[in-house]
Amino acid sequence: VIEAIDYKKDVDGFHPINVGRMAIGLPCYISATPKGILELLRRYNIETSGKKCVILGRSNIVGKPMAQLMMQKQYGDSTVTVCHSRSNTLKEECLQADIIIAAIGQPGFLKADMVKEGAVVIDVGTTRVPDATKKSGFRLSGDVDFENVAPRCSYITPVPGGVGPMTICMLMLNTLAAGK
């Protein structure tokens, strides 16, 4: 279905042509969530050049494009490691990371003992977990154990309210660019 869309109108940045162009640093529509994360890093003046960045998750929508972008000189200029739930050295990799981008799809997956002091943690996760205290019967939970990880971080994004609104903004920017 994605291939049926004209890549020039693919504001999600999922078409193989846009994915390929993004991977080699050519102009294209960049997926909204990775683009939003880059904007957060830029707006908060978080140094990424030469830093060790660990991406938790290997999805086509966040993990893979985020890794590609963080490696590129024009965006992250970082040393990038991609880990997933089956990675044997996941904890060790995270403990060495200056920046962790958690997009693994498991609520509370990233624990405090996996994060070094002063790290930047970006939580992409949004999972509905049951919560009887909420009118809806659920609450959104990120991939990071926020309460215990936050004291260790120089910066951390909340869920909800962190990456989600940035994703929407970047999708609108891509749509505006397509309209022009």
CSV table of N, CA and C in Angstrom, one decimal:
chain,number,residue,atom,x,y,z
A,1,VAL,N,0.8,-1.2,0.0
A,1,VAL,CA,0.0,0.0,0.0
A,1,VAL,C,0.9,1.3,0.0
A,2,ILE,N,1.9,1.2,0.8
A,2,ILE,CA,2.8,2.4,0.9
A,2,ILE,C,3.4,2.7,-0.5
A,3,GLU,N,3.7,1.7,-1.3
A,3,GLU,CA,4.3,1.9,-2.6
A,3,GLU,C,3.4,2.5,-3.6
A,4,ALA,N,2.1,2.4,-3.3
A,4,ALA,CA,1.0,3.0,-4.2
A,4,ALA,C,0.9,4.5,-4.1
A,5,ILE,N,1.5,5.0,-3.0
A,5,ILE,CA,1.5,6.5,-2.7
A,5,ILE,C,2.6,7.1,-3.5
A,6,ASP,N,2.3,8.3,-4.1
A,6,ASP,CA,3.3,9.1,-4.8
A,6,ASP,C,4.3,9.5,-3.7
A,7,TYR,N,5.6,9.1,-3.9
A,7,TYR,CA,6.6,9.5,-2.8
A,7,TYR,C,6.7,11.0,-2.6
A,8,LYS,N,6.3,11.8,-3.6
A,8,LYS,CA,6.4,13.2,-3.4
A,8,LYS,C,5.3,13.7,-2.5
A,9,LYS,N,4.3,12.9,-2.2
A,9,LYS,CA,3.2,13.2,-1.3
A,9,LYS,C,3.2,12.4,0.0
A,10,ASP,N,4.3,11.7,0.1
A,10,ASP,CA,4.4,10.8,1.3
A,10,ASP,C,4.9,11.5,2.5
A,11,VAL,N,4.1,12.3,3.1
A,11,VAL,CA,4.5,13.2,4.3
A,11,VAL,C,4.8,12.4,5.5
A,12,ASP,N,4.5,11.1,5.5
A,12,ASP,CA,4.9,10.2,6.6
A,12,ASP,C,6.4,9.8,6.5
A,13,GLY,N,6.9,9.8,5.3
A,13,GLY,CA,8.3,9.4,5.0
A,13,GLY,C,8.5,7.9,5.0
A,14,PHE,N,7.4,7.2,4.7
A,14,PHE,CA,7.5,5.7,4.8
A,14,PHE,C,7.8,5.1,3.4
A,15,HIS,N,7.6,5.8,2.3
A,15,HIS,CA,7.8,5.2,1.0
A,15,HIS,C,9.2,4.8,0.8
A,16,PRO,N,9.5,3.6,0.2
A,16,PRO,CA,10.9,3.2,0.0
A,16,PRO,C,11.8,4.2,-0.6
A,17,ILE,N,11.3,5.1,-1.5
A,17,ILE,CA,12.1,6.1,-2.1
A,17,ILE,C,12.5,7.1,-1.1
A,18,ASN,N,11.6,7.6,-0.2
A,18,ASN,CA,11.9,8.5,0.9
A,18,ASN,C,12.9,7.9,1.9
A,19,VAL,N,12.6,6.6,2.2
A,19,VAL,CA,13.5,5.9,3.2
A,19,VAL,C,14.9,5.8,2.6
A,20,GLY,N,15.0,5.4,1.4
A,20,GLY,CA,16.4,5.3,0.7
A,20,GLY,C,17.1,6.7,0.6
A,21,ARG,N,16.3,7.7,0.3
A,21,ARG,CA,16.9,9.1,0.2
A,21,ARG,C,17.4,9.5,1.6
A,22,MET,N,16.5,9.3,2.6
A,22,MET,CA,16.9,9.6,3.9
A,22,MET,C,18.2,8.9,4.4
A,23,ALA,N,18.3,7.6,4.0
A,23,ALA,CA,19.4,6.8,4.4
A,23,ALA,C,20.7,7.3,3.9
A,24,ILE,N,20.7,7.9,2.7
A,24,ILE,CA,21.9,8.4,2.1
A,24,ILE,C,22.1,9.9,2.2
A,25,GLY,N,21.2,10.6,2.9
A,25,GLY,CA,21.3,12.0,3.2
A,25,GLY,C,20.8,12.9,2.1
A,26,LEU,N,19.9,12.4,1.2
A,26,LEU,CA,19.3,13.3,0.2
A,26,LEU,C,18.0,13.9,0.7
A,27,PRO,N,17.6,15.1,0.1
A,27,PRO,CA,16.4,15.7,0.6
A,27,PRO,C,15.2,14.7,0.4
A,28,CYS,N,14.3,14.7,1.4
A,28,CYS,CA,13.1,13.8,1.4
A,28,CYS,C,12.3,14.2,2.6
A,29,TYR,N,11.1,13.5,2.6
A,29,TYR,CA,10.3,13.6,3.8
A,29,TYR,C,10.8,12.6,4.9
A,30,ILE,N,11.2,13.2,6.0
A,30,ILE,CA,11.7,12.3,7.1
A,30,ILE,C,10.5,12.0,8.0
A,31,SER,N,10.5,10.7,8.4
A,31,SER,CA,9.4,10.2,9.3
A,31,SER,C,9.2,11.2,10.5
A,32,ALA,N,8.0,11.4,10.8
A,32,ALA,CA,7.7,12.5,11.8
A,32,ALA,C,8.3,12.3,13.2
A,33,THR,N,8.2,11.1,13.7
A,33,THR,CA,8.8,10.8,15.0
A,33,THR,C,10.3,11.1,15.1
A,34,PRO,N,11.1,10.5,14.2
A,34,PRO,CA,12.5,10.8,14.2
A,34,PRO,C,12.8,12.3,14.0
A,35,LYS,N,12.0,12.9,13.1
A,35,LYS,CA,12.2,14.3,12.8
A,35,LYS,C,11.9,15.1,14.1
A,36,GLY,N,10.9,14.7,14.8
A,36,GLY,CA,10.6,15.4,16.1
A,36,GLY,C,11.6,15.3,17.1
A,37,ILE,N,12.2,14.1,17.2
A,37,ILE,CA,13.3,13.8,18.1
A,37,ILE,C,14.5,14.7,17.8
A,38,LEU,N,14.8,14.8,16.5
A,38,LEU,CA,15.9,15.7,16.1
A,38,LEU,C,15.7,17.1,16.5
A,39,GLU,N,14.4,17.5,16.3
A,39,GLU,CA,14.0,18.9,16.7
A,39,GLU,C,14.2,19.1,18.2
A,40,LEU,N,13.8,18.2,19.0
A,40,LEU,CA,13.9,18.3,20.4
A,40,LEU,C,15.4,18.4,20.8
A,41,LEU,N,16.2,17.6,20.2
A,41,LEU,CA,17.7,17.7,20.5
A,41,LEU,C,18.2,19.0,20.1
A,42,ARG,N,17.8,19.5,19.0
A,42,ARG,CA,18.3,20.8,18.5
A,42,ARG,C,17.8,22.0,19.4
A,43,ARG,N,16.5,22.0,19.7
A,43,ARG,CA,15.9,23.1,20.5
A,43,ARG,C,16.5,23.1,21.9
A,44,TYR,N,16.9,22.0,22.5
A,44,TYR,CA,17.4,22.0,23.8
A,44,TYR,C,19.0,22.0,23.8
A,45,ASN,N,19.5,22.3,22.6
A,45,ASN,CA,21.0,22.4,22.5
A,45,ASN,C,21.7,21.2,23.1
A,46,ILE,N,21.2,20.0,22.8
A,46,ILE,CA,21.9,18.8,23.3
A,46,ILE,C,22.9,18.4,22.2
A,47,GLU,N,24.1,18.4,22.7
A,47,GLU,CA,25.3,18.0,21.8
A,47,GLU,C,25.2,16.5,21.5
A,48,THR,N,25.2,16.2,20.2
A,48,THR,CA,25.1,14.9,19.7
A,48,THR,C,26.4,14.4,19.0
A,49,SER,N,27.1,15.4,18.4
A,49,SER,CA,28.3,15.0,17.7
A,49,SER,C,29.3,14.3,18.5
A,50,GLY,N,29.7,13.1,18.0
A,50,GLY,CA,30.7,12.3,18.7
A,50,GLY,C,30.2,11.5,19.9
A,51,LYS,N,28.9,11.7,20.3
A,51,LYS,CA,28.3,11.0,21.4
A,51,LYS,C,27.9,9.6,21.1
A,52,LYS,N,27.8,8.8,22.1
A,52,LYS,CA,27.3,7.4,21.9
A,52,LYS,C,25.8,7.4,22.1
A,53,CYS,N,25.1,7.0,21.1
A,53,CYS,CA,23.7,7.0,21.1
A,53,CYS,C,23.2,5.5,20.9
A,54,VAL,N,22.4,5.1,21.9
A,54,VAL,CA,21.8,3.8,21.8
A,54,VAL,C,20.3,3.9,21.5
A,55,ILE,N,19.9,3.2,20.4
A,55,ILE,CA,18.5,3.2,20.0
A,55,ILE,C,17.9,1.9,20.5
A,56,LEU,N,16.9,1.9,21.3
A,56,LEU,CA,16.2,0.7,21.7
A,56,LEU,C,15.0,0.5,20.8
A,57,GLY,N,15.1,-0.5,19.9
A,57,GLY,CA,14.0,-0.8,19.0
A,57,GLY,C,14.5,-0.7,17.5
A,58,ARG,N,14.0,-1.5,16.7
A,58,ARG,CA,14.4,-1.6,15.3
A,58,ARG,C,13.3,-1.5,14.3
A,59,SER,N,12.3,-0.8,14.7
A,59,SER,CA,11.1,-0.7,13.8
A,59,SER,C,11.4,0.2,12.6
A,60,ASN,N,10.7,0.0,11.5
A,60,ASN,CA,10.8,0.8,10.3
A,60,ASN,C,10.4,2.2,10.5
A,61,ILE,N,9.5,2.5,11.5
A,61,ILE,CA,9.0,3.8,11.7
A,61,ILE,C,9.8,4.7,12.6
A,62,VAL,N,10.5,4.1,13.6
A,62,VAL,CA,11.3,4.9,14.5
A,62,VAL,C,12.7,4.4,14.6
A,63,GLY,N,12.9,3.1,15.0
A,63,GLY,CA,14.3,2.6,15.3
A,63,GLY,C,15.3,2.8,14.2
A,64,LYS,N,14.9,2.2,13.0
A,64,LYS,CA,15.8,2.2,11.9
A,64,LYS,C,16.1,3.6,11.4
A,65,PRO,N,15.0,4.4,11.1
A,65,PRO,CA,15.3,5.8,10.6
A,65,PRO,C,16.1,6.6,11.6
A,66,MET,N,15.8,6.4,12.9
A,66,MET,CA,16.5,7.2,13.9
A,66,MET,C,17.9,6.9,14.0
A,67,ALA,N,18.3,5.6,13.8
A,67,ALA,CA,19.7,5.2,13.8
A,67,ALA,C,20.4,5.8,12.6
A,68,GLN,N,19.7,5.8,11.4
A,68,GLN,CA,20.3,6.3,10.2
A,68,GLN,C,20.6,7.8,10.4
A,69,LEU,N,19.6,8.5,10.9
A,69,LEU,CA,19.7,10.0,11.1
A,69,LEU,C,20.8,10.4,12.1
A,70,MET,N,20.8,9.6,13.2
A,70,MET,CA,21.8,9.9,14.3
A,70,MET,C,23.2,9.7,13.8
A,71,MET,N,23.4,8.8,12.8
A,71,MET,CA,24.7,8.5,12.3
A,71,MET,C,25.2,9.6,11.3
A,72,GLN,N,24.3,10.2,10.6
A,72,GLN,CA,24.6,11.2,9.6
A,72,GLN,C,25.2,12.4,10.2
A,73,LYS,N,26.3,12.9,9.5
A,73,LYS,CA,27.0,14.1,10.0
A,73,LYS,C,26.0,15.3,10.1
A,74,GLN,N,25.1,15.5,9.1
A,74,GLN,CA,24.2,16.6,9.1
A,74,GLN,C,23.2,16.6,10.2
A,75,TYR,N,22.9,15.5,10.8
A,75,TYR,CA,21.9,15.4,11.9
A,75,TYR,C,22.5,15.1,13.2
A,76,GLY,N,22.8,13.8,13.5
A,76,GLY,CA,23.3,13.5,14.8
A,76,GLY,C,24.8,13.4,15.0
A,77,ASP,N,25.5,13.0,13.9
A,77,ASP,CA,26.9,12.8,13.9
A,77,ASP,C,27.4,12.0,15.1
A,78,SER,N,26.6,11.0,15.5
A,78,SER,CA,26.8,10.2,16.7
A,78,SER,C,27.4,8.8,16.3
A,79,THR,N,27.9,8.1,17.3
A,79,THR,CA,28.2,6.7,17.2
A,79,THR,C,27.0,6.0,17.7
A,80,VAL,N,26.4,5.2,16.8
A,80,VAL,CA,25.1,4.6,17.1
A,80,VAL,C,25.1,3.1,17.2
A,81,THR,N,24.4,2.6,18.3
A,81,THR,CA,24.2,1.2,18.5
A,81,THR,C,22.7,1.0,18.5
A,82,VAL,N,22.2,0.0,17.8
A,82,VAL,CA,20.8,-0.4,17.8
A,82,VAL,C,20.7,-1.7,18.6
A,83,CYS,N,19.8,-1.6,19.6
A,83,CYS,CA,19.5,-2.8,20.5
A,83,CYS,C,18.1,-3.1,20.4
A,84,HIS,N,17.7,-4.3,20.8
A,84,HIS,CA,16.3,-4.7,20.8
A,84,HIS,C,16.1,-5.7,22.0
A,85,SER,N,14.9,-6.2,22.2
A,85,SER,CA,14.6,-7.0,23.4
A,85,SER,C,15.5,-8.3,23.5
A,86,ARG,N,16.0,-8.7,22.4
A,86,ARG,CA,16.9,-9.9,22.4
A,86,ARG,C,18.4,-9.6,22.4
A,87,SER,N,18.8,-8.4,22.5
A,87,SER,CA,20.2,-8.1,22.5
A,87,SER,C,20.8,-8.6,23.8
A,88,ASN,N,21.9,-9.3,23.6
A,88,ASN,CA,22.6,-10.0,24.8
A,88,ASN,C,23.3,-8.9,25.7
A,89,THR,N,23.8,-7.9,25.1
A,89,THR,CA,24.5,-6.9,25.9
A,89,THR,C,23.8,-5.6,26.1
A,90,LEU,N,22.4,-5.6,26.1
A,90,LEU,CA,21.6,-4.4,26.1
A,90,LEU,C,21.9,-3.5,27.3
A,91,LYS,N,22.0,-4.1,28.5
A,91,LYS,CA,22.2,-3.3,29.7
A,91,LYS,C,23.6,-2.6,29.6
A,92,GLU,N,24.6,-3.3,29.2
A,92,GLU,CA,26.0,-2.8,29.1
A,92,GLU,C,26.0,-1.7,28.0
A,93,GLU,N,25.3,-1.9,26.9
A,93,GLU,CA,25.3,-0.8,25.8
A,93,GLU,C,24.7,0.4,26.4
A,94,CYS,N,23.5,0.3,27.0
A,94,CYS,CA,22.8,1.4,27.6
A,94,CYS,C,23.6,2.2,28.6
A,95,LEU,N,24.4,1.5,29.4
A,95,LEU,CA,25.2,2.1,30.5
A,95,LEU,C,26.3,2.9,29.9
A,96,GLN,N,26.7,2.7,28.6
A,96,GLN,CA,27.8,3.5,28.0
A,96,GLN,C,27.2,4.6,27.2
A,97,ALA,N,25.9,4.7,27.0
A,97,ALA,CA,25.2,5.7,26.2
A,97,ALA,C,25.1,7.1,26.8
A,98,ASP,N,25.4,8.1,25.9
A,98,ASP,CA,25.2,9.5,26.3
A,98,ASP,C,23.8,9.8,26.0
A,99,ILE,N,23.2,9.2,25.0
A,99,ILE,CA,21.8,9.4,24.6
A,99,ILE,C,21.2,8.1,24.4
A,100,ILE,N,20.0,7.9,25.0
A,100,ILE,CA,19.2,6.7,24.8
A,100,ILE,C,17.9,7.1,24.2
A,101,ILE,N,17.5,6.5,23.1
A,101,ILE,CA,16.2,6.7,22.5
A,101,ILE,C,15.4,5.4,22.6
A,102,ALA,N,14.4,5.4,23.5
A,102,ALA,CA,13.7,4.1,23.8
A,102,ALA,C,12.4,4.0,22.9
A,103,ALA,N,12.4,3.1,22.0
A,103,ALA,CA,11.3,2.9,21.1
A,103,ALA,C,11.1,1.4,21.0
A,104,ILE,N,11.0,0.7,22.1
A,104,ILE,CA,11.0,-0.8,22.1
A,104,ILE,C,9.6,-1.4,22.3
A,105,GLY,N,8.7,-0.5,22.7
A,105,GLY,CA,7.3,-1.0,22.8
A,105,GLY,C,6.9,-1.8,24.0
A,106,GLN,N,7.7,-1.6,25.1
A,106,GLN,CA,7.5,-2.4,26.3
A,106,GLN,C,7.4,-1.4,27.5
A,107,PRO,N,6.3,-1.1,28.1
A,107,PRO,CA,6.2,-0.1,29.1
A,107,PRO,C,7.2,-0.4,30.3
A,108,GLY,N,7.9,0.7,30.7
A,108,GLY,CA,8.8,0.6,31.8
A,108,GLY,C,10.0,-0.2,31.5
A,109,PHE,N,10.4,-0.5,30.3
A,109,PHE,CA,11.5,-1.4,29.9
A,109,PHE,C,12.8,-0.9,30.4
A,110,LEU,N,13.1,0.4,30.2
A,110,LEU,CA,14.4,1.0,30.5
A,110,LEU,C,14.4,1.4,32.0
A,111,LYS,N,15.2,0.7,32.8
A,111,LYS,CA,15.3,0.9,34.3
A,111,LYS,C,16.5,1.8,34.6
A,112,ALA,N,16.5,2.3,35.8
A,112,ALA,CA,17.5,3.2,36.3
A,112,ALA,C,18.9,2.5,36.3
A,113,ASP,N,19.0,1.3,36.5
A,113,ASP,CA,20.3,0.6,36.5
A,113,ASP,C,20.9,0.4,35.1
A,114,MET,N,20.1,0.8,34.1
A,114,MET,CA,20.6,0.7,32.7
A,114,MET,C,21.0,2.1,32.2
A,115,VAL,N,21.0,3.1,33.0
A,115,VAL,CA,21.2,4.5,32.5
A,115,VAL,C,22.4,5.1,33.3
A,116,LYS,N,23.4,5.6,32.6
A,116,LYS,CA,24.5,6.3,33.3
A,116,LYS,C,24.1,7.7,33.8
A,117,GLU,N,24.7,8.2,34.8
A,117,GLU,CA,24.4,9.5,35.3
A,117,GLU,C,24.7,10.6,34.2
A,118,GLY,N,23.7,11.5,34.1
A,118,GLY,CA,23.8,12.6,33.1
A,118,GLY,C,23.4,12.2,31.7
A,119,ALA,N,22.9,11.0,31.4
A,119,ALA,CA,22.5,10.7,30.1
A,119,ALA,C,21.2,11.4,29.7
A,120,VAL,N,21.0,11.5,28.4
A,120,VAL,CA,19.8,12.1,27.8
A,120,VAL,C,18.9,10.9,27.4
A,121,VAL,N,17.7,10.9,27.9
A,121,VAL,CA,16.8,9.8,27.6
A,121,VAL,C,15.5,10.3,26.9
A,122,ILE,N,15.3,9.8,25.7
A,122,ILE,CA,14.1,10.1,24.9
A,122,ILE,C,13.2,8.9,24.8
A,123,ASP,N,12.0,9.1,25.4
A,123,ASP,CA,11.0,8.0,25.5
A,123,ASP,C,10.0,8.1,24.4
A,124,VAL,N,10.0,7.2,23.4
A,124,VAL,CA,9.1,7.2,22.3
A,124,VAL,C,7.9,6.4,22.6
A,125,GLY,N,7.9,5.5,23.6
A,125,GLY,CA,6.9,4.5,23.9
A,125,GLY,C,5.5,5.2,24.2
A,126,THR,N,4.5,4.6,23.8
A,126,THR,CA,3.1,5.0,24.2
A,126,THR,C,2.3,3.7,24.2
A,127,THR,N,2.2,3.1,25.3
A,127,THR,CA,1.4,1.9,25.5
A,127,THR,C,0.3,2.2,26.5
A,128,ARG,N,-1.0,1.7,26.2
A,128,ARG,CA,-2.1,1.8,27.1
A,128,ARG,C,-1.9,0.7,28.1
A,129,VAL,N,-1.9,1.1,29.4
A,129,VAL,CA,-1.9,0.1,30.5
A,129,VAL,C,-3.1,0.4,31.4
A,130,PRO,N,-3.7,-0.7,31.8
A,130,PRO,CA,-4.9,-0.6,32.7
A,130,PRO,C,-4.6,0.3,33.9
A,131,ASP,N,-5.6,1.2,34.2
A,131,ASP,CA,-5.5,2.0,35.4
A,131,ASP,C,-6.9,2.3,35.8
A,132,ALA,N,-7.3,1.7,36.9
A,132,ALA,CA,-8.7,1.8,37.4
A,132,ALA,C,-9.0,3.2,37.9
A,133,THR,N,-7.9,4.0,38.2
A,133,THR,CA,-8.1,5.4,38.8
A,133,THR,C,-8.5,6.4,37.7
A,134,LYS,N,-8.3,6.0,36.4
A,134,LYS,CA,-8.6,6.9,35.3
A,134,LYS,C,-10.0,6.6,34.8
A,135,LYS,N,-10.7,7.7,34.4
A,135,LYS,CA,-12.0,7.6,33.8
A,135,LYS,C,-12.0,6.6,32.6
A,136,SER,N,-11.0,6.7,31.8
A,136,SER,CA,-10.9,5.9,30.6
A,136,SER,C,-10.6,4.4,30.9
A,137,GLY,N,-10.1,4.2,32.1
A,137,GLY,CA,-9.7,2.8,32.5
A,137,GLY,C,-8.3,2.5,32.1
A,138,PHE,N,-7.6,3.4,31.5
A,138,PHE,CA,-6.2,3.2,31.2
A,138,PHE,C,-5.4,4.5,31.3
A,139,ARG,N,-4.0,4.4,31.3
A,139,ARG,CA,-3.2,5.5,31.2
A,139,ARG,C,-2.1,5.2,30.2
A,140,LEU,N,-1.4,6.2,29.6
A,140,LEU,CA,-0.3,6.0,28.7
A,140,LEU,C,1.0,5.8,29.5
A,141,SER,N,1.7,4.8,29.1
A,141,SER,CA,3.0,4.5,29.7
A,141,SER,C,4.1,4.5,28.6
A,142,GLY,N,5.2,5.1,29.0
A,142,GLY,CA,6.3,5.0,28.0
A,142,GLY,C,7.2,3.8,28.2
A,143,ASP,N,8.3,3.7,27.4
A,143,ASP,CA,9.2,2.6,27.5
A,143,ASP,C,10.2,2.8,28.6
A,144,VAL,N,10.2,3.9,29.3
A,144,VAL,CA,11.1,4.2,30.4
A,144,VAL,C,10.4,4.2,31.7
A,145,ASP,N,11.0,3.7,32.7
A,145,ASP,CA,10.6,3.7,34.1
A,145,ASP,C,10.9,5.2,34.6
A,146,PHE,N,10.1,6.1,34.1
A,146,PHE,CA,10.3,7.5,34.3
A,146,PHE,C,10.7,7.9,35.7
A,147,GLU,N,9.9,7.5,36.7
A,147,GLU,CA,10.1,7.9,38.1
A,147,GLU,C,11.5,7.6,38.6
A,148,ASN,N,12.0,6.5,38.2
A,148,ASN,CA,13.3,6.0,38.8
A,148,ASN,C,14.5,6.4,37.8
A,149,VAL,N,14.2,6.6,36.6
A,149,VAL,CA,15.3,7.0,35.6
A,149,VAL,C,15.5,8.5,35.6
A,150,ALA,N,14.5,9.3,35.7
A,150,ALA,CA,14.6,10.7,35.6
A,150,ALA,C,15.7,11.3,36.5
A,151,PRO,N,15.8,10.9,37.8
A,151,PRO,CA,16.9,11.5,38.6
A,151,PRO,C,18.3,11.3,38.1
A,152,ARG,N,18.5,10.4,37.2
A,152,ARG,CA,19.9,10.1,36.7
A,152,ARG,C,20.2,10.9,35.4
A,153,CYS,N,19.1,11.5,34.8
A,153,CYS,CA,19.3,12.1,33.5
A,153,CYS,C,19.5,13.6,33.6
A,154,SER,N,20.2,14.1,32.5
A,154,SER,CA,20.4,15.5,32.3
A,154,SER,C,19.1,16.0,31.7
A,155,TYR,N,18.5,15.2,30.8
A,155,TYR,CA,17.3,15.5,30.1
A,155,TYR,C,16.5,14.2,29.9
A,156,ILE,N,15.2,14.3,30.0
A,156,ILE,CA,14.3,13.1,29.8
A,156,ILE,C,13.0,13.6,29.3
A,157,THR,N,12.4,12.9,28.3
A,157,THR,CA,11.1,13.3,27.8
A,157,THR,C,10.0,12.5,28.6
A,158,PRO,N,8.9,13.2,28.9
A,158,PRO,CA,7.8,12.5,29.6
A,158,PRO,C,6.8,11.8,28.6
A,159,VAL,N,6.0,10.9,29.1
A,159,VAL,CA,5.0,10.3,28.3
A,159,VAL,C,3.7,10.3,29.2
A,160,PRO,N,2.7,11.0,28.7
A,160,PRO,CA,2.5,11.7,27.5
A,160,PRO,C,3.1,13.1,27.6
A,161,GLY,N,3.2,13.7,26.4
A,161,GLY,CA,3.6,15.1,26.4
A,161,GLY,C,5.0,15.4,25.9
A,162,GLY,N,5.8,14.4,25.5
A,162,GLY,CA,7.1,14.6,25.1
A,162,GLY,C,7.2,14.5,23.6
A,163,VAL,N,7.5,13.3,23.1
A,163,VAL,CA,7.7,13.0,21.7
A,163,VAL,C,6.4,13.1,20.9
A,164,GLY,N,5.3,12.7,21.5
A,164,GLY,CA,4.0,12.6,20.8
A,164,GLY,C,3.6,14.0,20.1
A,165,PRO,N,3.6,15.1,20.9
A,165,PRO,CA,3.3,16.3,20.3
A,165,PRO,C,4.3,16.8,19.2
A,166,MET,N,5.5,16.4,19.4
A,166,MET,CA,6.5,16.7,18.3
A,166,MET,C,6.3,16.0,17.1
A,167,THR,N,5.8,14.7,17.2
A,167,THR,CA,5.5,13.9,16.0
A,167,THR,C,4.4,14.6,15.2
A,168,ILE,N,3.4,15.0,15.9
A,168,ILE,CA,2.3,15.7,15.2
A,168,ILE,C,2.7,17.0,14.5
A,169,CYS,N,3.6,17.8,15.2
A,169,CYS,CA,4.1,19.0,14.6
A,169,CYS,C,4.9,18.7,13.4
A,170,MET,N,5.7,17.7,13.4
A,170,MET,CA,6.6,17.4,12.3
A,170,MET,C,5.8,16.9,11.1
A,171,LEU,N,4.7,16.1,11.4
A,171,LEU,CA,3.8,15.7,10.3
A,171,LEU,C,3.2,16.9,9.7
A,172,MET,N,2.8,17.9,10.4
A,172,MET,CA,2.2,19.1,9.9
A,172,MET,C,3.2,19.9,9.1
A,173,LEU,N,4.5,19.9,9.5
A,173,LEU,CA,5.5,20.6,8.8
A,173,LEU,C,5.7,19.9,7.4
A,174,ASN,N,5.8,18.5,7.5
A,174,ASN,CA,5.9,17.8,6.2
A,174,ASN,C,4.7,18.1,5.3
A,175,THR,N,3.5,18.1,5.8
A,175,THR,CA,2.3,18.4,5.0
A,175,THR,C,2.4,19.8,4.4
A,176,LEU,N,2.8,20.8,5.2
A,176,LEU,CA,3.0,22.1,4.7
A,176,LEU,C,4.0,22.2,3.5
A,177,ALA,N,5.1,21.5,3.7
A,177,ALA,CA,6.1,21.4,2.7
A,177,ALA,C,5.6,20.7,1.4
A,178,ALA,N,4.8,19.7,1.6
A,178,ALA,CA,4.2,19.0,0.4
A,178,ALA,C,3.2,19.9,-0.3
A,179,GLY,N,2.5,20.7,0.4
A,179,GLY,CA,1.5,21.7,-0.2
A,179,GLY,C,2.2,22.8,-1.0
A,180,LYS,N,3.4,23.2,-0.5
A,180,LYS,CA,4.2,24.2,-1.2
A,180,LYS,C,4.8,23.6,-2.5
